[in-house]
Amino acid sequence: MPKRTDISKILIIGSGPIIIGQSAEFDYSGTQACKALKAEGFEVVLANSNPATIMTDPEIADRTYIEPLTREYLEEIIRVERELSPGAGFAILPTVGGQTALNLAIELSDGAVLEKYGVQLIGANVAAIKKAEDRLYFKDAMQKIGLDVPKSALVNNLKDGLEFAGKIGFPVIVRPSFTLGGSGGGIAYNREELLEVLARGLDFSPVHEALIEESVLGWKEYELEVMRDVKDNVIIICSIENFDPMGVHTGDSITVAPAQTLSDREYQAMRDAAIAVIREIGVETGGSNIQFGIHPGTGRMVVIEMNPRVSRSSALASKATGFPIAKIAAKLAVGYTLDEIPNDITRKTPACFEPTLDYVVVKIPKWQFEKFPGADENLGPQMKSMGEVMAIGRTFKEALLKGVRALDTGKKVGSEKIEPKILTQRLVTPHPERLSYVRYALRQGHTVKQLAKMTSIDPWFLYQLKEINDMQLELEKHPMESIPTEVLREAKRMGFSDGRLAGVWRLDGKGAQEKVRHLRKKHGVTPVYKRVDTCAAEFESFTPYLYSTYEEEDEAAPTDKKKIIILGSGPNRIGQGIEFDYCCCHAAFALRDDGYETIMINCNPETVSTDYDTSDRLYFEPLTLEDVFAICEHEASAGAPVGVIVQFGGQTPLNLALPLKASGVNIIGTSPESIDLAEDRKRFGKLLDELEIPQAPGAMAASVEEAIEGAKRVGFPVLVRPSYVLGGRAMVIAYDEEMVVRYMKEAVEYSQDRPVLIDHFLEDAIEVDVDALSDGKDVVIGGIMQHIEEAGIHSGDSSCVLPAVDIPERLLKRMREYTFKLARALKVVGLMNIQFAIPRASVLESSTPLGGSETHPHTDRDGDKVYVIEVNPRASRTVPFVSKATGIPMAKIAARLMTGRKLREFLPEFIERRADLDTGRCYHVKSPVFPWNKFPGVDTVLGPEMKSTGEVMGVADTFGEAFAKAQTAAGQKLPTQGTLFISVTDHDKPNVTEVSRKFVDMGFKLVATAGTADVLEGAGMTVERVYKVKEGRPNAVDLIKGERIHLIVNTPHGVDPWFDEQAIRRAAVMARIPTITTLSAARAAAEGIAFLQRGEVRVQALQQLHAERTVRGQSG
Amino acid sequence: MQATLALEDGRVFRGKGYGAKGECYGEVVFNTSITGYQEIFTDPSYCGQIVVLTNPEIGNYGTNAEDNEATRPYIEGLIVREFSRVSSNWRSSQVAEEYLEQFKIPVLAEIDSRALVRHLRDHGVMRGVVSTLETDADKLVAKARGIPKMDGTDLAKVVSTKSTYVWETGERSHLPDEVVGFKDEPARFHVVAYDYGIKQNILRKLRGEGCKVTVVPAQTLAEDVLALKPDGVFLSNGPGDPEPCAYAVDNIRRLMGRQPIFGICLGHQLTGIALGGKTFKLKFGHHGGNHPVKQLHSGKIEITAHNHNFAVDPDSLPQSEVELTHIDLNDGTLEGLRHRNLPLFCVQYHPEASPGPHDSHYLFKDFVKMMEEWKG
Ligand SMILES: Nc1ncnc2c1ncn2[C@@H]1O[C@H](COP(=O)(O)OP(=O)(O)O)[C@@H](O)[C@H]1O
Ligand SMILES: Nc1ncnc2c1ncn2[C@@H]1O[C@H](COP(=O)(O)OP(=O)(O)O)[C@@H](O)[C@H]1O
Ligand SMILES: [Mg+2]
Ligand SMILES: [Mg+2]
């Protein structure tokens, strides 16, 4: 069937900020959908609040709305778009934006918005979505077509829940309706647990509804990725088998493709079921993900759920097979049939077939519990991982070991902390470290049988682990010098890394891996590269989508073109997220246009960078020295010049920069030495002194004594942290000696060459982020972003506004001056990011409300100091945000500078005028999103250690509106009326009245603790007094629980209140009450609320905003 | 145990030997199915062939009593990347290696099987030897060249049953009967099936559709078939080249129009010849479970199981009598045809699957419908 002609405009809804359960995979699928539909000549409109995505790049869609993903804003977008093209056939594609997009589609339809504006849904209709998403409808549908499901009942109150559980017996699974990543789901083994889990579940469900379900814990879990077209042709793209049995969310399971332990009869029965399901649910076109459980003893098969949309698993399946599900789904949605769409990889054959694999794919999740002390680390039906890696090998063993080293944990295999006491518990209860414990148990001589019994992991998988263990033991028998070639080859074929071999032979420190590499070469044991081709080599493949393995034949002969290798950022994690993938993709796009062969190396299946048409060649490989260097060598072997970009992928590639260079690899852009210099406290401190740029006094310590001494010298409070970290891992503010000691004893590992860093902590300072471009000579500042929270709250966790709203010009000037100096001193070629801290004292005279006019003399007092917090001569988290705000693709320009082009080619006027990039008439606010709801009980206070998983952007003509939008987009519903609870520390008291008055003027009642109340009453405001938590009852927490409070301003300071206020923050999160921890944020909120009270909903397309400025010298 | 594969063009692969010690000879072909190695081992159509499986992990779920397509394996030898020493599946009764060893089938593992597949794809299927005894490349290559060519050899009569028998059991679910209650319908039709190397799942499917099946040797005369008073005749799959099977072609000609006829694979090729068409050899054949086949009248696509080295040339068929019903979307080759006025249709691929997708089961129903109409 040819393309539909009754539609000309299509709105694609994105998935919003990165959160647990909805990560970069929806940028990948959304981008594919946009590109595919645009290529088909449709007018593509995109709505997504996440600025860090490729899909929100202005050239990906015709009109891009970076607006909150709420019913109100979408309705406005639809209204505007309808107005723009009254007659046009207008459709919404809701199936590439995750659960968020599906839920919005339902809201829009239920709210009659679709009718009102004559908009239709394509891909999946409302009926199908409801049938699939409503767990009860779904089960009925399954039984109707004769498929088995776990027994269950839908309840909306605790009583019914307990009653049903009594009937089917514990344990039971609780699964809220309409939530993603299993939010609020859980397992209850007894009544008490059920009360707790069910209460939470009901609370999480937008419809206050949850399913109580028969447990199939320990069963084998499978997923099938299914596609269907309008002619009812149905194909299975990929089968996925979960290594961790039923009970661990598939997002938290190690998964394997294709399924390994099913015979054809069993697999075909599952295939038949999947086809029946997609037909019954009525997904007309596109992809769906269907999950099954199989009883390991009887083969009884139950259907677990279906996702009528592309998903994390479909992204994985696309990368695992080379079949671009989202792209094809988009084409199917507009009427094409599978046989009309060619298979990009084979070209000659159609997309209507079922990919077959001649390799094994393993996905391993990445968790970050270290960032959330107190969180429950056991794995269950609710997803908790932040990201994942995928590895391709010719065998399961090889793929698994590649995956393990791709995780980039910084730990050597075998060096994990193992507590023999809890071995049984760790094996029985799913946990991030379970794999390590299985390895340990095997080493201790546990049998596969015993382990299978304890873990319920399929014995076949365990046997593979045993073979790995046997090889480890074999290796340990041979000293390095006399290792037989055959054993060495066997080990490498099995996936043993050079690092692990170095471990076996007790080689450590610098050069250990190199020694192993040379040994391998001596024995002629080197990797070859094979292609992912969808067809197991039955047909020729035209896309160099490659993976390494230790076989005979290489299929990736390098070309003689000049090439650039871009190192990706590996698994998504807090502090190293999609922003870096964005930069890597931009490098690939720009340099391809400049005529280079672009080569991507990455191991994250969720990303756009691992889409085989983002770069000319894709190596799906771990980002370790061994794997990356092997590729560099291989690519260089044809003699053509090779340059490697390390500054776009975050810390992971940066850690490889020096060793790669030492091995003779040509790193382009800012030199690894400069990057290293910026990370090296001593040398960098010296540089700052030379440049006369102030920095908070700092010290370094490799022992407790040194630490105490250092802390005293720089003066309390101090900020303590290990060297070389991204996202401020294991970083604390210590207010006294005792805290420093505890930190040194418990929190970190340190050594002479990895000392602990101690800085004086600048209290009450405004933090500023600056991003700049430099070719080593000229420098252009991309943006000066004023943080809303003060210094001390990680730059990644603080909201920020571009342009800055109340920083005096003279201080902006100073920061520019420092930036220029530093860029030149570090010979930055490419991107640079600097964080500054400005003591509020310097700005005090001008501490008029944010956005207010500022007036003050141009004197240079000591209060005018601007401190440098850190300099990152590399891409930063804010690059995509600044690029969207200014319309200048900074990462693309940076990539070109690294190849030797000059800044003058791109931004001559800005250089002449020494001007920052133009942010136009709008304010742009970036706000973070936190995973608190996944980690109940964890303290939600913000600090110097990053906790946010994603970000959103609000764009508007006034700061207030932009901030309100950002908050709304981030899911923080600012109240427009009600009661404000306010409690500030002494040095905030002078400024508290002015803020509070704003709220009073807007009609808010005030509740305050004694000290604050005195000040406010003194200023003639009426205040209700309330006790501090420790003082007595009723206290703040009581009021919050009593739902008397609608907004909290609480500025904690010093160690005691910091902990004292935990109770308030926790209560607030539970009651979903916005909590503001700084006065500046309170001012921002006041302006936001003032706007919200006007009840206006306005949207603007990015392309319009950019067009308004004469964007000079923009290229690419 | 060390093992070696030598191809007639001189290419040699060295790896580890599993299963039986010894040597095997045959045409080396590759199959891209992800699942179903046991069905492949026991498919008589593989007689005379050494099979390379592209799925690198083979043997994982062992072997069991129900998934055989014949009473013994027919592949001459097996080549894989990784051959599991253990089996894990609730239905497994024997580790794959033991099973093959028991029937003296050598296995070559731990070679770059993808390189081998690419070689066969580029240079076409060719003769080869797998040996765990001889390691000298030249000797083995010479042996490979000594193997009789597949083209021109009639293997159907070699693998066919020597005596007539009746097939009684229909399809069974892979789940134990206590999970799914199951019993066969009473048989409403009598089908005589020519055994050119028939797969048991064809018999199960026919029985499942309510047919009593009498299986007869490949060379049974048309008259003797008619004497059995069938409601329809089935022409089975089988190994080797259809060209030399003149006897079969002759019998089919004599049955056309006198009985409803349904043919699969070799049965289809023989029918093509009987209708005056020609067959030719494909470069590396179709062997897998993911081939898109298009029904020409409805435009619908079936994902199908394939296992054939030869194909019928559509242009060689008389347009007036023959309607082309199915084509392969990968290479456009003919996959099915029907007679315009006689009760006769056949397909090149394997609707009985086993291994493979079930999309084409409807063809067995079509056959039954055809018999119903013929009965009137
Ligand atoms: N009845 C059950 N018994 C045991 N585990 C279950 C059951 N149902 C689901 N699970 C586990 O919970 C996980 C999440 O359930 P699922 O229905 O997939 O929700 P989500 O929409 O979050 O993916 C599944 O991957 C599975 O491991
Ligand atoms: N001397 C300091 N005074 C106040 N706050 C600081 C100081 N140093 C760091 N911070 C806070 O800690 C956060 C993280 O520190 P930073 O050096 O940027 O580490 P990272 O590499 O994680 O970005 C900063 O964003 C800032 O808010
Ligand atoms: Mg799921
Ligand atoms: Mg920082």
PDB file of C-alpha atoms and ligand atoms in Angstrom, chain A residues 99 133 135 139 149-152 171-176 179-183 185-187 211-219 221-223 242 244-253 289 291-292 302-307 309 312 380-383 934, ligand 1:
ATOM      1  CA  GLN A  99       4.843   6.008  28.209  1.00  0.00           C
ATOM      2  CA  GLU A 133      -1.993  -0.347  29.124  1.00  0.00           C
ATOM      3  CA  ARG A 135      -3.716  -4.333  32.980  1.00  0.00           C
ATOM      4  CA  LYS A 139      -5.701  -9.831  30.788  1.00  0.00           C
ATOM      5  CA  VAL A 149      -1.815 -14.998  32.306  1.00  0.00           C
ATOM      6  CA  PRO A 150      -0.980 -14.842  36.007  1.00  0.00           C
ATOM      7  CA  LYS A 151      -4.143 -14.764  38.117  1.00  0.00           C
ATOM      8  CA  SER A 152      -4.935 -11.267  39.234  1.00  0.00           C
ATOM      9  CA  PRO A 171       4.035 -13.635  47.488  1.00  0.00           C
ATOM     10  CA  VAL A 172       2.025 -11.344  45.240  1.00  0.00           C
ATOM     11  CA  ILE A 173       3.065  -8.715  42.720  1.00  0.00           C
ATOM     12  CA  VAL A 174       1.623  -5.216  42.911  1.00  0.00           C
ATOM     13  CA  ARG A 175       1.525  -3.290  39.644  1.00  0.00           C
ATOM     14  CA  PRO A 176       0.006   0.163  39.350  1.00  0.00           C
ATOM     15  CA  THR A 179       3.057   3.864  35.125  1.00  0.00           C
ATOM     16  CA  LEU A 180       6.348   3.314  33.396  1.00  0.00           C
ATOM     17  CA  GLY A 181       9.381   1.383  34.448  1.00  0.00           C
ATOM     18  CA  GLY A 182       7.167  -0.258  37.015  1.00  0.00           C
ATOM     19  CA  SER A 183       7.096   2.869  39.185  1.00  0.00           C
ATOM     20  CA  GLY A 185       5.397  -1.665  41.679  1.00  0.00           C
ATOM     21  CA  GLY A 186       6.699  -4.261  44.065  1.00  0.00           C
ATOM     22  CA  ILE A 187       6.558  -7.729  45.569  1.00  0.00           C
ATOM     23  CA  LEU A 211      -3.174  -4.943  39.989  1.00  0.00           C
ATOM     24  CA  ILE A 212      -2.560  -7.656  42.553  1.00  0.00           C
ATOM     25  CA  GLU A 213      -1.106 -10.596  40.732  1.00  0.00           C
ATOM     26  CA  GLU A 214      -0.106 -14.215  41.193  1.00  0.00           C
ATOM     27  CA  SER A 215       3.660 -14.422  41.497  1.00  0.00           C
ATOM     28  CA  VAL A 216       5.615 -16.156  38.783  1.00  0.00           C
ATOM     29  CA  LEU A 217       8.928 -15.365  40.439  1.00  0.00           C
ATOM     30  CA  GLY A 218      11.800 -17.473  39.197  1.00  0.00           C
ATOM     31  CA  TRP A 219      10.193 -18.308  35.858  1.00  0.00           C
ATOM     32  CA  GLU A 221      11.425 -14.272  31.230  1.00  0.00           C
ATOM     33  CA  TYR A 222      11.365 -13.475  27.519  1.00  0.00           C
ATOM     34  CA  GLU A 223      10.539 -10.537  25.290  1.00  0.00           C
ATOM     35  CA  ASN A 242      16.426 -12.508  30.448  1.00  0.00           C
ATOM     36  CA  ASP A 244      17.749 -12.836  35.560  1.00  0.00           C
ATOM     37  CA  PRO A 245      14.509 -14.746  35.943  1.00  0.00           C
ATOM     38  CA  MET A 246      11.037 -13.298  36.375  1.00  0.00           C
ATOM     39  CA  GLY A 247      10.858 -10.897  39.280  1.00  0.00           C
ATOM     40  CA  VAL A 248      13.585  -8.550  38.119  1.00  0.00           C
ATOM     41  CA  HIS A 249      12.363  -5.823  35.788  1.00  0.00           C
ATOM     42  CA  THR A 250      13.617  -6.438  32.260  1.00  0.00           C
ATOM     43  CA  GLY A 251      15.258  -3.023  32.481  1.00  0.00           C
ATOM     44  CA  ASP A 252      17.250  -4.286  35.466  1.00  0.00           C
ATOM     45  CA  SER A 253      17.974  -7.731  34.044  1.00  0.00           C
ATOM     46  CA  ASN A 289       7.119  -5.315  22.863  1.00  0.00           C
ATOM     47  CA  GLN A 291       6.831 -10.095  27.549  1.00  0.00           C
ATOM     48  CA  PHE A 292       6.362 -13.745  28.455  1.00  0.00           C
ATOM     49  CA  VAL A 302       2.088 -16.770  30.575  1.00  0.00           C
ATOM     50  CA  VAL A 303       1.833 -13.363  28.950  1.00  0.00           C
ATOM     51  CA  ILE A 304       3.198 -10.653  31.259  1.00  0.00           C
ATOM     52  CA  GLU A 305       2.537  -7.456  29.362  1.00  0.00           C
ATOM     53  CA  MET A 306       2.601  -5.674  26.062  1.00  0.00           C
ATOM     54  CA  ASN A 307       3.921  -2.211  25.256  1.00  0.00           C
ATOM     55  CA  ARG A 309       4.948   1.331  21.165  1.00  0.00           C
ATOM     56  CA  ARG A 312      13.869   0.413  25.587  1.00  0.00           C
ATOM     57  CA  GLY A 380      12.509  -6.231  41.755  1.00  0.00           C
ATOM     58  CA  PRO A 381       9.612  -5.421  39.450  1.00  0.00           C
ATOM     59  CA  GLN A 382      10.467  -1.724  39.555  1.00  0.00           C
ATOM     60  CA  MET A 383      13.341  -0.550  37.393  1.00  0.00           C
ATOM     61  CA  LYS A 934      12.296   5.426  42.575  1.00  0.00           C
TER      62      LYS A 934
HETATM   63  N1  LIG C   1       3.250 -12.061  38.126  1.00  0.00           N
HETATM   64  C1  LIG C   1       4.554 -11.772  38.251  1.00  0.00           C
HETATM   65  N2  LIG C   1       5.358 -12.494  39.070  1.00  0.00           N
HETATM   66  C2  LIG C   1       6.664 -12.200  39.192  1.00  0.00           C
HETATM   67  N3  LIG C   1       7.286 -11.208  38.535  1.00  0.00           N
HETATM   68  C3  LIG C   1       6.546 -10.440  37.716  1.00  0.00           C
HETATM   69  C4  LIG C   1       5.159 -10.680  37.520  1.00  0.00           C
HETATM   70  N4  LIG C   1       4.695  -9.757  36.644  1.00  0.00           N
HETATM   71  C5  LIG C   1       5.758  -8.973  36.298  1.00  0.00           C
HETATM   72  N5  LIG C   1       6.865  -9.381  36.948  1.00  0.00           N
HETATM   73  C6  LIG C   1       8.195  -8.773  36.862  1.00  0.00           C
HETATM   74  O1  LIG C   1       8.039  -7.363  36.928  1.00  0.00           O
HETATM   75  C7  LIG C   1       8.652  -6.744  35.815  1.00  0.00           C
HETATM   76  C8  LIG C   1       7.866  -5.526  35.399  1.00  0.00           C
HETATM   77  O2  LIG C   1       6.584  -5.917  35.013  1.00  0.00           O
HETATM   78  P1  LIG C   1       5.966  -5.353  33.653  1.00  0.00           P
HETATM   79  O3  LIG C   1       4.598  -5.906  33.512  1.00  0.00           O
HETATM   80  O4  LIG C   1       6.908  -5.607  32.545  1.00  0.00           O
HETATM   81  O5  LIG C   1       5.870  -3.784  33.981  1.00  0.00           O
HETATM   82  P2  LIG C   1       6.598  -2.590  33.196  1.00  0.00           P
HETATM   83  O6  LIG C   1       5.497  -1.898  32.492  1.00  0.00           O
HETATM   84  O7  LIG C   1       7.216  -1.807  34.296  1.00  0.00           O
HETATM   85  O8  LIG C   1       7.608  -3.199  32.262  1.00  0.00           O
HETATM   86  C9  LIG C   1       8.706  -7.805  34.720  1.00  0.00           C
HETATM   87  O9  LIG C   1       9.808  -7.560  33.882  1.00  0.00           O
HETATM   88  C10 LIG C   1       8.850  -9.099  35.526  1.00  0.00           C
HETATM   89  O10 LIG C   1      10.214  -9.418  35.745  1.00  0.00           O
END
